[in-house]
Short mmCIF file of C-alpha atoms in Angstrom, two decimals:
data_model
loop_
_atom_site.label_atom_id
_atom_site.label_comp_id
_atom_site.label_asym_id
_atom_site.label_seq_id
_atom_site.Cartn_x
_atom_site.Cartn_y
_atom_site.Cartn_z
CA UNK A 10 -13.66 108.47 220.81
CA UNK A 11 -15.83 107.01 218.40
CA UNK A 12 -17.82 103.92 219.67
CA UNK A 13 -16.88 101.75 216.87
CA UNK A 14 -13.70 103.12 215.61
CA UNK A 15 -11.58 100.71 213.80
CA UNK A 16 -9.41 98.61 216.38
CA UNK A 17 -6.01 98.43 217.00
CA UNK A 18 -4.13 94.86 217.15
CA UNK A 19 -5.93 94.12 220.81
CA UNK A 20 -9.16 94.35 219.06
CA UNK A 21 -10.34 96.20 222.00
CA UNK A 22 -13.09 98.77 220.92
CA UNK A 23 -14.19 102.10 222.40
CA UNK A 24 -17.46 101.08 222.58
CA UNK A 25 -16.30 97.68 224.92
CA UNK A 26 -14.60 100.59 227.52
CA UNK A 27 -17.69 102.80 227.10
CA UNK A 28 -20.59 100.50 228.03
CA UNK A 29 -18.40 98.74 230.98
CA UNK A 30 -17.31 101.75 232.27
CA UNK A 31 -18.05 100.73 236.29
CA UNK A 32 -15.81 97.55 235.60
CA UNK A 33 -13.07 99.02 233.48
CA UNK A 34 -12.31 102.06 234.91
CA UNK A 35 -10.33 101.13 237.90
CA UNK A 36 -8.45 98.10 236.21
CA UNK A 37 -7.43 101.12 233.53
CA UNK A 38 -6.52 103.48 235.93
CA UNK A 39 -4.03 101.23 237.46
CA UNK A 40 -2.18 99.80 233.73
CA UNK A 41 -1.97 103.79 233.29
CA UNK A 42 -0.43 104.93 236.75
CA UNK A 43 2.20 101.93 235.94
CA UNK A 44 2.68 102.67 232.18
CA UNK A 45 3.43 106.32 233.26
CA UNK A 46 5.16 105.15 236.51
CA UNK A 47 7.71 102.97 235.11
CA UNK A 48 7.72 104.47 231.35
CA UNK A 49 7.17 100.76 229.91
CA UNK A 50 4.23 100.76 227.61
CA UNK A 51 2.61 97.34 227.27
CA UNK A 52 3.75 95.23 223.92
CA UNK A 53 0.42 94.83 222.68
CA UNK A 54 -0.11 98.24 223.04
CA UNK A 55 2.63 98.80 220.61
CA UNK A 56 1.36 96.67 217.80
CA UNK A 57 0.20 98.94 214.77
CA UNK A 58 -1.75 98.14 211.91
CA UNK A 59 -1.00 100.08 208.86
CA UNK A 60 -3.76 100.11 206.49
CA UNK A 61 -3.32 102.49 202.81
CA UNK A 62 -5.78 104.00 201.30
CA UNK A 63 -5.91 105.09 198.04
CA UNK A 64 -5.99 108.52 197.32
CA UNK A 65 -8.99 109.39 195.09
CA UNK A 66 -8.27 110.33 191.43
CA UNK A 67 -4.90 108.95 190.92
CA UNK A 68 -3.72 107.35 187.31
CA UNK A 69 -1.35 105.29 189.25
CA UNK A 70 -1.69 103.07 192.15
CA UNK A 71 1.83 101.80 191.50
CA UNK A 72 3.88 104.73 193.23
CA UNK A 73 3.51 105.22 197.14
CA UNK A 74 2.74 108.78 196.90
CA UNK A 75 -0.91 107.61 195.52
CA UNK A 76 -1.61 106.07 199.32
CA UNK A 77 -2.23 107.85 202.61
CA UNK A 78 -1.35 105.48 205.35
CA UNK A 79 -4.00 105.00 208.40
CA UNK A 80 -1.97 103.35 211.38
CA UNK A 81 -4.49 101.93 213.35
CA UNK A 82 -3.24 101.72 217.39
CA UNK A 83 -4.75 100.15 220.88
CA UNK A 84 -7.77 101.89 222.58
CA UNK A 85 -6.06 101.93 225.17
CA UNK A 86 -2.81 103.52 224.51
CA UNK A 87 -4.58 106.09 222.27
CA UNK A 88 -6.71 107.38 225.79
CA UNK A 89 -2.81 106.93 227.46
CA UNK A 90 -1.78 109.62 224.88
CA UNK A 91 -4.67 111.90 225.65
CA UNK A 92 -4.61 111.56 228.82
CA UNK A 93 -0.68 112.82 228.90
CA UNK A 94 -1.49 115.69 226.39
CA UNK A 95 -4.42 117.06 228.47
CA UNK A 96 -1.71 117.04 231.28
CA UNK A 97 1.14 118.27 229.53
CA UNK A 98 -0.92 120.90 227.92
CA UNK A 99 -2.94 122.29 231.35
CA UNK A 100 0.46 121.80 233.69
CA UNK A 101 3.31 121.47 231.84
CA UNK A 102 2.93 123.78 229.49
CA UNK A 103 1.59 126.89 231.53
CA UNK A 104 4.36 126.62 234.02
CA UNK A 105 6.95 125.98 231.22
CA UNK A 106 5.73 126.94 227.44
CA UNK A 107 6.93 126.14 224.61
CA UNK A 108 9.81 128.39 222.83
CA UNK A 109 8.33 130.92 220.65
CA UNK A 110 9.90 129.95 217.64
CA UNK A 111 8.67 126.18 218.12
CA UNK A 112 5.69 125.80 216.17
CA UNK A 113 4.55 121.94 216.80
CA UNK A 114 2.79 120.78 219.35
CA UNK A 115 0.76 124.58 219.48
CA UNK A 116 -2.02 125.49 218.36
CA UNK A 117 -2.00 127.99 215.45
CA UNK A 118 1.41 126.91 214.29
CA UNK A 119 1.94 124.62 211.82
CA UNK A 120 4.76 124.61 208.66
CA UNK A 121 3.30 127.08 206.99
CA UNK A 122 3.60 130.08 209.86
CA UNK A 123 7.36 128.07 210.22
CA UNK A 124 8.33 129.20 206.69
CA UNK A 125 6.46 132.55 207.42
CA UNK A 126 8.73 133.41 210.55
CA UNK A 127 12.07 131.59 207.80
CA UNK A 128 11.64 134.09 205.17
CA UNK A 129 11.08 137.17 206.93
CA UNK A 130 14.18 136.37 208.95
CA UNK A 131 16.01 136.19 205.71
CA UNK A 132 14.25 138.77 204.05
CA UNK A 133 15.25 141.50 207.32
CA UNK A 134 19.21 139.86 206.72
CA UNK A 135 19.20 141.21 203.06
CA UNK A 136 17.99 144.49 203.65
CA UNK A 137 20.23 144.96 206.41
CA UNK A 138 23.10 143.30 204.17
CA UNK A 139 23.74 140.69 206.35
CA UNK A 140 24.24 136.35 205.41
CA UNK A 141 21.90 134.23 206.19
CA UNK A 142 22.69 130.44 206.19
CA UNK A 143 19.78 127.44 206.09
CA UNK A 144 20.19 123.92 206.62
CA UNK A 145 16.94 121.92 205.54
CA UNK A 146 16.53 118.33 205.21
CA UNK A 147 13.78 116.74 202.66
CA UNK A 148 11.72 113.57 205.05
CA UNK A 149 9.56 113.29 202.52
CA UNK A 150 11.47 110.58 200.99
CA UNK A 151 11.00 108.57 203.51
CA UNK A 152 7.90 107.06 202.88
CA UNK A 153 6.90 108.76 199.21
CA UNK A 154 9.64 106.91 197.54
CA UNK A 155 9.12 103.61 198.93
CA UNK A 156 8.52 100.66 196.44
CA UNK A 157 4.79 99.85 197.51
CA UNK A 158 6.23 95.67 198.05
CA UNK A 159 8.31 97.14 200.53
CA UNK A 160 5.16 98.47 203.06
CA UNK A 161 3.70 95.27 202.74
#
C-alpha cells in the first residue's frame, strides 16, 4: 500500500507499519490470528469515513449521481482483507472454485461477460422455442437517488 494513503478513522498510516516493521509485525500478527480466530473484527477497525467527490463536468452538484463516494477504512483491516483474499484465492479457491456461472470475485468476469452468458441463454431458448423467465432487481437506487442531506 501506498505510504501515505489517506487514513482510516485510527489515523494509522501505511507508512507508520512500514518504517516500524521489526516492532509491529508481531503485535499485528497476533490482532490478526484473533480477528480470524474468533471472527470479531475490532470496532475501530469498523469505523469508515465516507468522503464524495465530485465527478468532473457535471451541471449539477445537487443530485447524488454527480458524486463518487471514497470510503476510507483502517490500515489495518484493509492488510486483514488482503491477507484473507491471498488465502482464499491460493487455497480455497484451487481446492474448491468458484461455480462457472459466478462471475465476481474472478478475474475476467465482471457484469458485462454476466449479461454476455444472460442473453445467449435466452437467445439459444428462442431458437429452440422454448420460455425463458428473468428476475432482475435495479440497486442502483440505492445510493443514486439519495437526497445528498441524507449522506451527510
Amino acid at each position: 500500500m501506498a505510504p501515505y494513503k489517506s487514513p482510516g478513522e485510527d489515523g494509522i498510516l501505511p507508512v507508520l507499519v512500514q518504517h516500524g516493521m521489526q516492532y509491529a509485525v508481531t503485535p499485528i500478527c497476533k490482532l490478526y490470528r484473533a480477528s480470524y480466530a474468533t471472527g470479531y473484527i475490532p470496532l475501530s477497525w469498523r469505523i469508515t469515513r465516507v468522503s464524495f467527490l465530485p465527478k468532473p463536468g457535471r451541471l449539477d452538484y445537487t443530485n447524488s449521481k454527480a458524486f463518487r463516494p471514497i470510503s476510507l477504512t483502517s490500515f489495518l483491516l484493509k492488510g486483514l482483507e488482503k491477507l484473507v483474499d491471498r488465502y482464499l484465492r491460493s487455497e480455497t479457491l484451487v481446492d474448491l472454485p468458484l461455480h462457472p456461472r459466478q462471475h465476481a470475485y474472478q478475474a475476467g468476469k465482471s457484469t458485462e461477460s454476466a449479461l454476455h452468458q444472460l442473453v445467449d441463454r435466452v437467445e439459444r431458448a428462442l431458437e429452440a422455442q422454448q420460455y425463458s423467465l428473468g428476475v432482475f432487481f435495479d440497486t442502483e437506487g440505492a445510493f443514486d437517488h439519495t437526497s445528498t442531506t441524507a449522506v451527510r
